[in-house]
CSV table of N, CA and C in Angstrom, one decimal:
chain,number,residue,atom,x,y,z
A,1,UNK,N,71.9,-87.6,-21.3
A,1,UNK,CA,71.7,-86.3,-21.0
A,1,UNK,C,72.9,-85.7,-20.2
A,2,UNK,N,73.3,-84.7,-20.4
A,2,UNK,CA,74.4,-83.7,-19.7
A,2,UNK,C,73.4,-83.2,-18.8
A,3,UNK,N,74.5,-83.4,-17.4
A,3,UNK,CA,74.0,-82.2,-16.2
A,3,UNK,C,75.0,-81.4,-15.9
A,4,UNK,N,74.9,-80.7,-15.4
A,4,UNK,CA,75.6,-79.6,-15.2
A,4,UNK,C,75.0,-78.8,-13.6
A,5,UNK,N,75.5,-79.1,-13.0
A,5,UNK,CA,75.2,-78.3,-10.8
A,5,UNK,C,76.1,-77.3,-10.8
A,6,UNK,N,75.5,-76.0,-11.0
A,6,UNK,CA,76.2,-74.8,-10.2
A,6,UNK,C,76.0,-74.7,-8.7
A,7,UNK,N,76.8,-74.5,-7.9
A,7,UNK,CA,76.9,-73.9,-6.6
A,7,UNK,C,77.7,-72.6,-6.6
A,8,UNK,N,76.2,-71.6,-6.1
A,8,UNK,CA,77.1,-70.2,-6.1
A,8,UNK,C,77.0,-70.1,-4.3
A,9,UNK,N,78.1,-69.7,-4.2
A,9,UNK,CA,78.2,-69.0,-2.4
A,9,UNK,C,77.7,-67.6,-2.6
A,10,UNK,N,76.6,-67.5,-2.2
A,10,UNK,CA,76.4,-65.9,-2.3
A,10,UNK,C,76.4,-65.7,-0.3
A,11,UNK,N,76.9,-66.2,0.3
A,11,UNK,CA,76.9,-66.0,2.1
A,11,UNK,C,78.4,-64.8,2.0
A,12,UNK,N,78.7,-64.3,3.0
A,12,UNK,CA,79.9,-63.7,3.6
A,12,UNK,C,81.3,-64.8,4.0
A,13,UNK,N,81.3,-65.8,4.0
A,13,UNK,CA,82.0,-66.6,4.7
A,13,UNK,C,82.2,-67.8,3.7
A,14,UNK,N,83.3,-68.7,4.0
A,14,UNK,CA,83.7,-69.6,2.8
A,14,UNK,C,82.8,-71.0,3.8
A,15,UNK,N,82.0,-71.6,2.7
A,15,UNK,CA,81.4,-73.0,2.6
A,15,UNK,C,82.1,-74.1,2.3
A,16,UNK,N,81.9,-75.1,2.6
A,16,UNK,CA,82.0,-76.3,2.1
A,16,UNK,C,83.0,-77.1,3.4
A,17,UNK,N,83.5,-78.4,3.3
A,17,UNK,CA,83.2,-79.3,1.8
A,17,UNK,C,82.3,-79.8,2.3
A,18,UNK,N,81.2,-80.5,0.5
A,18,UNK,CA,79.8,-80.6,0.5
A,18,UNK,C,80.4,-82.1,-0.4
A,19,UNK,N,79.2,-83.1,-0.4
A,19,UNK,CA,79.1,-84.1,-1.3
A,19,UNK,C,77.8,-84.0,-1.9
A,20,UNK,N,77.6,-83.5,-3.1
A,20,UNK,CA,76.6,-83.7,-3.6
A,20,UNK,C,76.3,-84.4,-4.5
A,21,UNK,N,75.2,-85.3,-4.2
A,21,UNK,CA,74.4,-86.1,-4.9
A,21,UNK,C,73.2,-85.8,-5.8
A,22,UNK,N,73.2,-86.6,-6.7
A,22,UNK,CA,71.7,-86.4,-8.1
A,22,UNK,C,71.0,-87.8,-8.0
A,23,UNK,N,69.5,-87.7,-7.3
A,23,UNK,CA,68.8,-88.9,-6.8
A,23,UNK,C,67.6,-88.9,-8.0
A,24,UNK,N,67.7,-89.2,-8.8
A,24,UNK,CA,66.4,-89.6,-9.7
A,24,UNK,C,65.4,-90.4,-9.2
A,25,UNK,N,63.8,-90.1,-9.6
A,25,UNK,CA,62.7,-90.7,-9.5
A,25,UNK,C,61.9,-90.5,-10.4
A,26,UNK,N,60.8,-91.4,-10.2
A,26,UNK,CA,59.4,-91.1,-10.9
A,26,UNK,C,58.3,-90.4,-10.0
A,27,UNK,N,58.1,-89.5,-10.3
A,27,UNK,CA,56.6,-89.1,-9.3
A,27,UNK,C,54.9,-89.8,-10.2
A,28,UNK,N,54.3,-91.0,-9.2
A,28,UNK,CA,53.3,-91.1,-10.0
A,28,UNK,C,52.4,-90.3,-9.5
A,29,UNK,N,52.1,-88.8,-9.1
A,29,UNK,CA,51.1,-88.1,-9.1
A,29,UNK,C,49.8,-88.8,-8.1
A,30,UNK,N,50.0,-88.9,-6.9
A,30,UNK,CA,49.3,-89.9,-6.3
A,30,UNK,C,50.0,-89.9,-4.9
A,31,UNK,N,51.3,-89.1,-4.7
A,31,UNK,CA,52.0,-89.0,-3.4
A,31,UNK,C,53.2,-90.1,-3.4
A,32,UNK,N,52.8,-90.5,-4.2
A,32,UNK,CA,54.3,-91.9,-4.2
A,32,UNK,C,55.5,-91.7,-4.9
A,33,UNK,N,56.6,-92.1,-4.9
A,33,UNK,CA,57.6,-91.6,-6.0
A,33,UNK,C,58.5,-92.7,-5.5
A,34,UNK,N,58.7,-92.9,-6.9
A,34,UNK,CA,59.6,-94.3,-6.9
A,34,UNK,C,61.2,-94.2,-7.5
A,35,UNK,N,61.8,-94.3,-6.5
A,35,UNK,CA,63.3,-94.0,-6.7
A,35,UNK,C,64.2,-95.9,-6.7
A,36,UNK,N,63.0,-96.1,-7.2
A,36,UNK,CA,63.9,-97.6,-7.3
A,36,UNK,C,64.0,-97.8,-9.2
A,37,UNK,N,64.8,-97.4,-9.7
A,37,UNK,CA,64.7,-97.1,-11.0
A,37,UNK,C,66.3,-97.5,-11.9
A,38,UNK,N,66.6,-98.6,-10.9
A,38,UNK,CA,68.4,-99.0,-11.6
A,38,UNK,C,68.2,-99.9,-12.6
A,39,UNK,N,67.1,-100.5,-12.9
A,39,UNK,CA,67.2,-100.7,-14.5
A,39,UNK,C,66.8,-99.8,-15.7
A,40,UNK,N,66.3,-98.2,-15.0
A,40,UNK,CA,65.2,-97.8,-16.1
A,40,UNK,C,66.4,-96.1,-16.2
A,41,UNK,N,67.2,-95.6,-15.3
A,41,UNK,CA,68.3,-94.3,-15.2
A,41,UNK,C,69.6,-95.1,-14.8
A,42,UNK,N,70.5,-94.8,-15.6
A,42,UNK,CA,72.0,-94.9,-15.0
A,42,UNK,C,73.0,-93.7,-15.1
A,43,UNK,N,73.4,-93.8,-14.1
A,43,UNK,CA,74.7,-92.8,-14.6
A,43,UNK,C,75.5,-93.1,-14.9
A,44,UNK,N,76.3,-92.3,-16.1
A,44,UNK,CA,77.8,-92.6,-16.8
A,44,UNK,C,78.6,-91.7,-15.6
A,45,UNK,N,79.5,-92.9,-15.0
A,45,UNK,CA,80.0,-92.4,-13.9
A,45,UNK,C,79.3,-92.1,-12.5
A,46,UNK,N,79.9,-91.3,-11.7
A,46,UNK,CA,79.0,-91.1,-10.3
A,46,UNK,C,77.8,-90.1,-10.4
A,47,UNK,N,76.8,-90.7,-9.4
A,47,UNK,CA,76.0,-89.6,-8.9
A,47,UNK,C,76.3,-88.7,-7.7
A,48,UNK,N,77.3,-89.0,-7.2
A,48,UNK,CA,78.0,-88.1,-6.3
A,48,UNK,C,79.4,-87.9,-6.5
A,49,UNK,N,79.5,-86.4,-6.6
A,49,UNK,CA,80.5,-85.3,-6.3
A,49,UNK,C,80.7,-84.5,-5.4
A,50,UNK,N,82.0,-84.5,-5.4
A,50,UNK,CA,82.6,-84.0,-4.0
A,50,UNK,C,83.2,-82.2,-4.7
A,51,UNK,N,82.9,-81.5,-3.9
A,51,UNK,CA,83.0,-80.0,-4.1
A,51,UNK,C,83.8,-79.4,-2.5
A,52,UNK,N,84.9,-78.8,-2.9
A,52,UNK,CA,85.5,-78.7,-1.7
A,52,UNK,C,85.1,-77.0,-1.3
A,53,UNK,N,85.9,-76.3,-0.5
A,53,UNK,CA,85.4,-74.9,-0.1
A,53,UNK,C,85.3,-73.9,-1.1
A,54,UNK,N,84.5,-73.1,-0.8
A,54,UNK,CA,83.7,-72.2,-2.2
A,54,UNK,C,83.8,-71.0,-1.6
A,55,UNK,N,84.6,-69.9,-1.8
A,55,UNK,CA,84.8,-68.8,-1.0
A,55,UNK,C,83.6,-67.8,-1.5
A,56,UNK,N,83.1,-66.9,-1.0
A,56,UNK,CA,82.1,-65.9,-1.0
A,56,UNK,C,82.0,-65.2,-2.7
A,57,UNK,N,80.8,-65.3,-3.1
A,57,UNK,CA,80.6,-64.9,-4.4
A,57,UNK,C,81.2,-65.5,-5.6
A,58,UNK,N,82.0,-67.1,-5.1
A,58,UNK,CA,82.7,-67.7,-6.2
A,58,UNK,C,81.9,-68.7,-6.0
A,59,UNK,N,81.9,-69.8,-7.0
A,59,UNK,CA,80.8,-70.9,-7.7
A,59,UNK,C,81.8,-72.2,-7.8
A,60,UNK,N,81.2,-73.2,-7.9
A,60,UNK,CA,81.5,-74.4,-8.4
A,60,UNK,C,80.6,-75.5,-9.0
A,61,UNK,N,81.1,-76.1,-10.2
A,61,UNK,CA,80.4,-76.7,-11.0
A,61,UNK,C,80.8,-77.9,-10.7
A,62,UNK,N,79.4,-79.1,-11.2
A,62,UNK,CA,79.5,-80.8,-11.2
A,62,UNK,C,79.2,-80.4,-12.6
A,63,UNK,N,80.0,-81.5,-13.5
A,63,UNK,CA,79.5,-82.3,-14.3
A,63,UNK,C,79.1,-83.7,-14.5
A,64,UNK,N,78.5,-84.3,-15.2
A,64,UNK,CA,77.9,-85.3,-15.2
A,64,UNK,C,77.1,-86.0,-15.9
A,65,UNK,N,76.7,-86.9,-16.4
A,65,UNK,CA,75.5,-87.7,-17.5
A,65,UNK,C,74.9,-88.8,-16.9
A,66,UNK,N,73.5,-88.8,-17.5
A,66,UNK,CA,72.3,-89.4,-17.4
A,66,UNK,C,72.2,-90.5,-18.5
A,67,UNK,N,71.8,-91.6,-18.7
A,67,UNK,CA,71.6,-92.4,-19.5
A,67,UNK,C,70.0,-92.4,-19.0
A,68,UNK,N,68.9,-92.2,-19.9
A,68,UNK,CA,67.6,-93.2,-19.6
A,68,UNK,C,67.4,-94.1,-20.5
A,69,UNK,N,67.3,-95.1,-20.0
A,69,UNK,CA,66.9,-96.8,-21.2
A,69,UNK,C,65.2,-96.7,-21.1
A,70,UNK,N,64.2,-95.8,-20.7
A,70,UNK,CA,63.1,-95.7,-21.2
A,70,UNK,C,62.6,-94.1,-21.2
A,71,UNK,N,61.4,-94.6,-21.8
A,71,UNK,CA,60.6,-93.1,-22.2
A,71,UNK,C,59.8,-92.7,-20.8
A,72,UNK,N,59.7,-91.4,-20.1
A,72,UNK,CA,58.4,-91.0,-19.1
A,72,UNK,C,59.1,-89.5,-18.6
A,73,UNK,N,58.5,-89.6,-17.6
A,73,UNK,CA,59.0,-87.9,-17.3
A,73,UNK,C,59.9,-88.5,-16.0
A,74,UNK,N,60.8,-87.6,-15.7
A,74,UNK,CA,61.3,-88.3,-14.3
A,74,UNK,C,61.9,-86.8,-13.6
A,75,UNK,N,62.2,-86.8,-12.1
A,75,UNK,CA,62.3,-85.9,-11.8
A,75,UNK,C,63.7,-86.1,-11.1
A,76,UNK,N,64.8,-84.8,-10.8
A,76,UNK,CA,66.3,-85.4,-10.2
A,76,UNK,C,66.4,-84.8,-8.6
A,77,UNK,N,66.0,-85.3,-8.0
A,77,UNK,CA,66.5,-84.1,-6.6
A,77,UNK,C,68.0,-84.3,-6.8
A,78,UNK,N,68.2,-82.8,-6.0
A,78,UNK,CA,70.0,-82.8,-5.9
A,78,UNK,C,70.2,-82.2,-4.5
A,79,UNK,N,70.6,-83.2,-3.7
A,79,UNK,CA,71.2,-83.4,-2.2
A,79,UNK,C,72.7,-82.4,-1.9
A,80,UNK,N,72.8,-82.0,-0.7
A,80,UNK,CA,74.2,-81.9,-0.6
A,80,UNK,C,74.0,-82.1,1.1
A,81,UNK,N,75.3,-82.5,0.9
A,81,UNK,CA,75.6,-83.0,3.0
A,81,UNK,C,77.0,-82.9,3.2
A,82,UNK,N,76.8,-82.0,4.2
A,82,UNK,CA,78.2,-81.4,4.4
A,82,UNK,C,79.3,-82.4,4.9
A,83,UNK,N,80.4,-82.4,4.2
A,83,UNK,CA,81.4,-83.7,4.1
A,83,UNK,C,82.3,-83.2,4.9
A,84,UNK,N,82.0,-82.1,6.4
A,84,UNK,CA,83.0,-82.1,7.5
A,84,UNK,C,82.7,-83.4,8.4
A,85,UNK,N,83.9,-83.9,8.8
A,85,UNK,CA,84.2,-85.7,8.9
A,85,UNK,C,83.9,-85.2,10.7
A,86,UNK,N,83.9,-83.9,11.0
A,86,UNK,CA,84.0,-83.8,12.8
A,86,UNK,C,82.9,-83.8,12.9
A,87,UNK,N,81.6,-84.1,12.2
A,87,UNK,CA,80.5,-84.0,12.7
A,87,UNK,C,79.8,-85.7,13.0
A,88,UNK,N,79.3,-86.3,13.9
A,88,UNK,CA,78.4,-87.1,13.7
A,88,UNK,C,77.7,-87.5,12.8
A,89,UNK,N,76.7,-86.6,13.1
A,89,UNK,CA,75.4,-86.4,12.1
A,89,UNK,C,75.7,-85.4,11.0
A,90,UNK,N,76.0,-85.8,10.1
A,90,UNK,CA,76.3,-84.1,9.2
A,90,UNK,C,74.8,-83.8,8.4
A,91,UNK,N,75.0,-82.3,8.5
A,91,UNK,CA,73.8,-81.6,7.8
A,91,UNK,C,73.7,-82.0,6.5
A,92,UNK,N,72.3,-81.6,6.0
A,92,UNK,CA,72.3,-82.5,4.8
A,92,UNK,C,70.3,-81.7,4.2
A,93,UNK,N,70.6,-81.4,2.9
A,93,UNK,CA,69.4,-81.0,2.7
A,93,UNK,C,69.3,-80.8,1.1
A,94,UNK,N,67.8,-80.8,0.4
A,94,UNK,CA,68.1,-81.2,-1.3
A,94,UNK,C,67.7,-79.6,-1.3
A,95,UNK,N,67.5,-79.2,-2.5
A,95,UNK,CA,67.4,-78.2,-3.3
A,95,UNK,C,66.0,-78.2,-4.0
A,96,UNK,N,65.2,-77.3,-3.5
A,96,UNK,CA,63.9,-77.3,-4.4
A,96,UNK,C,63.6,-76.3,-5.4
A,97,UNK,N,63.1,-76.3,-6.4
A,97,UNK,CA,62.3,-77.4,-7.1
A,97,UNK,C,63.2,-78.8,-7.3
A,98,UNK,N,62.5,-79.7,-7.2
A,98,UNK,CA,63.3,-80.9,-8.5
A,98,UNK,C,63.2,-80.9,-9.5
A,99,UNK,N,64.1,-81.3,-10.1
A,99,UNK,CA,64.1,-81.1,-11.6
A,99,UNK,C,63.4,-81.6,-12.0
A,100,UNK,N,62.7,-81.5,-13.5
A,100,UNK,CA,61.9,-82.3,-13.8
A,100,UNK,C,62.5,-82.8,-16.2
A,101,UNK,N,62.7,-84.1,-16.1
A,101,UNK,CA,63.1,-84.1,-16.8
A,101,UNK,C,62.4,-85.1,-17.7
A,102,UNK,N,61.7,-85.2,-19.1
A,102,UNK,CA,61.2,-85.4,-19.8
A,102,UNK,C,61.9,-86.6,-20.8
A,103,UNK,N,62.2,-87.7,-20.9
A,103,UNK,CA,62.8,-88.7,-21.8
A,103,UNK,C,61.8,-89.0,-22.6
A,104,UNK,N,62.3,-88.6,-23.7
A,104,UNK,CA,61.7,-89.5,-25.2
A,104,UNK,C,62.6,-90.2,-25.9
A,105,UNK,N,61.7,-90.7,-27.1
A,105,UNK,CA,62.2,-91.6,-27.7
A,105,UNK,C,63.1,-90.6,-29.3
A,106,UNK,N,64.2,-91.3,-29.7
A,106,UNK,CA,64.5,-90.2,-30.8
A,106,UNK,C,64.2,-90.7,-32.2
A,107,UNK,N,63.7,-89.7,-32.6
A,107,UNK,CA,63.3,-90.4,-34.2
A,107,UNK,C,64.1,-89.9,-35.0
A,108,UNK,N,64.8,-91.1,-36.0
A,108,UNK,CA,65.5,-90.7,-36.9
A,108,UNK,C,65.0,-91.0,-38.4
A,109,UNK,N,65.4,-90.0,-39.1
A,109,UNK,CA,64.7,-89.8,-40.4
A,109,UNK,C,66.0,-90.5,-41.5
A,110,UNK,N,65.0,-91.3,-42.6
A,110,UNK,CA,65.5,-92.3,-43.4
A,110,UNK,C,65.3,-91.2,-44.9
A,111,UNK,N,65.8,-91.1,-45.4
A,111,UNK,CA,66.0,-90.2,-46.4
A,111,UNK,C,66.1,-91.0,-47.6
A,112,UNK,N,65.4,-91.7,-48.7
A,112,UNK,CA,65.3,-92.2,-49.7
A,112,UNK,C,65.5,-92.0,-50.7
């Protein structure tokens, strides 16, 4: 699967830099969600991307891909934590909704 993360600055003032991350899970509908899933999602390449300053009303995109090795529904939170190095504790917060993303199986047709 292709992702694709827009970040629009719609504030007055230039943001960033951010490291944003794409955390996949399963929600079993029950309060639990299981983010232990490295044999079942991988990524081609990183789940974190670094996005440097985004001046006011301009955007920046991540690209990136999903491999799922099985079928279920799974969901992606997407993190960002501000990658200024003078902070201690740096801010840090996901984006709601999570995505919610649906893997099936693909059927291919044999033509006789």
């Amino acid at each position: 699967m292709h992702l694709e993360v827009k970040l629009t600055n719609r504030s007055s003032s230039v943001v960033g830099p951010f490291a944003l991350s794409v955390i996949p899970y399963q929600d079993y509908q029950n309060g639990v969600h299981n983010y232990d899933l490295k044999n079942i999602v991988t990524f081609v390449g990183s789940n974190t991307f670094f996005i440097g300053s985004v001046q006011p009303t301009e955007h920046s995109v991540c690209f990136g891909s999903l491999l799922f090795l099985y079928t279920g529904d799974f969901y992606l939170d997407i993190k960002f934590q501000d990658d200024n190095s003078g902070r201690e504790l740096p801010l840090s917060w996901f984006c709601l909704p999570s995505v919610h993303v649906r893997a099936v199986d693909t059927v291919s047709e044999t033509h006789f």
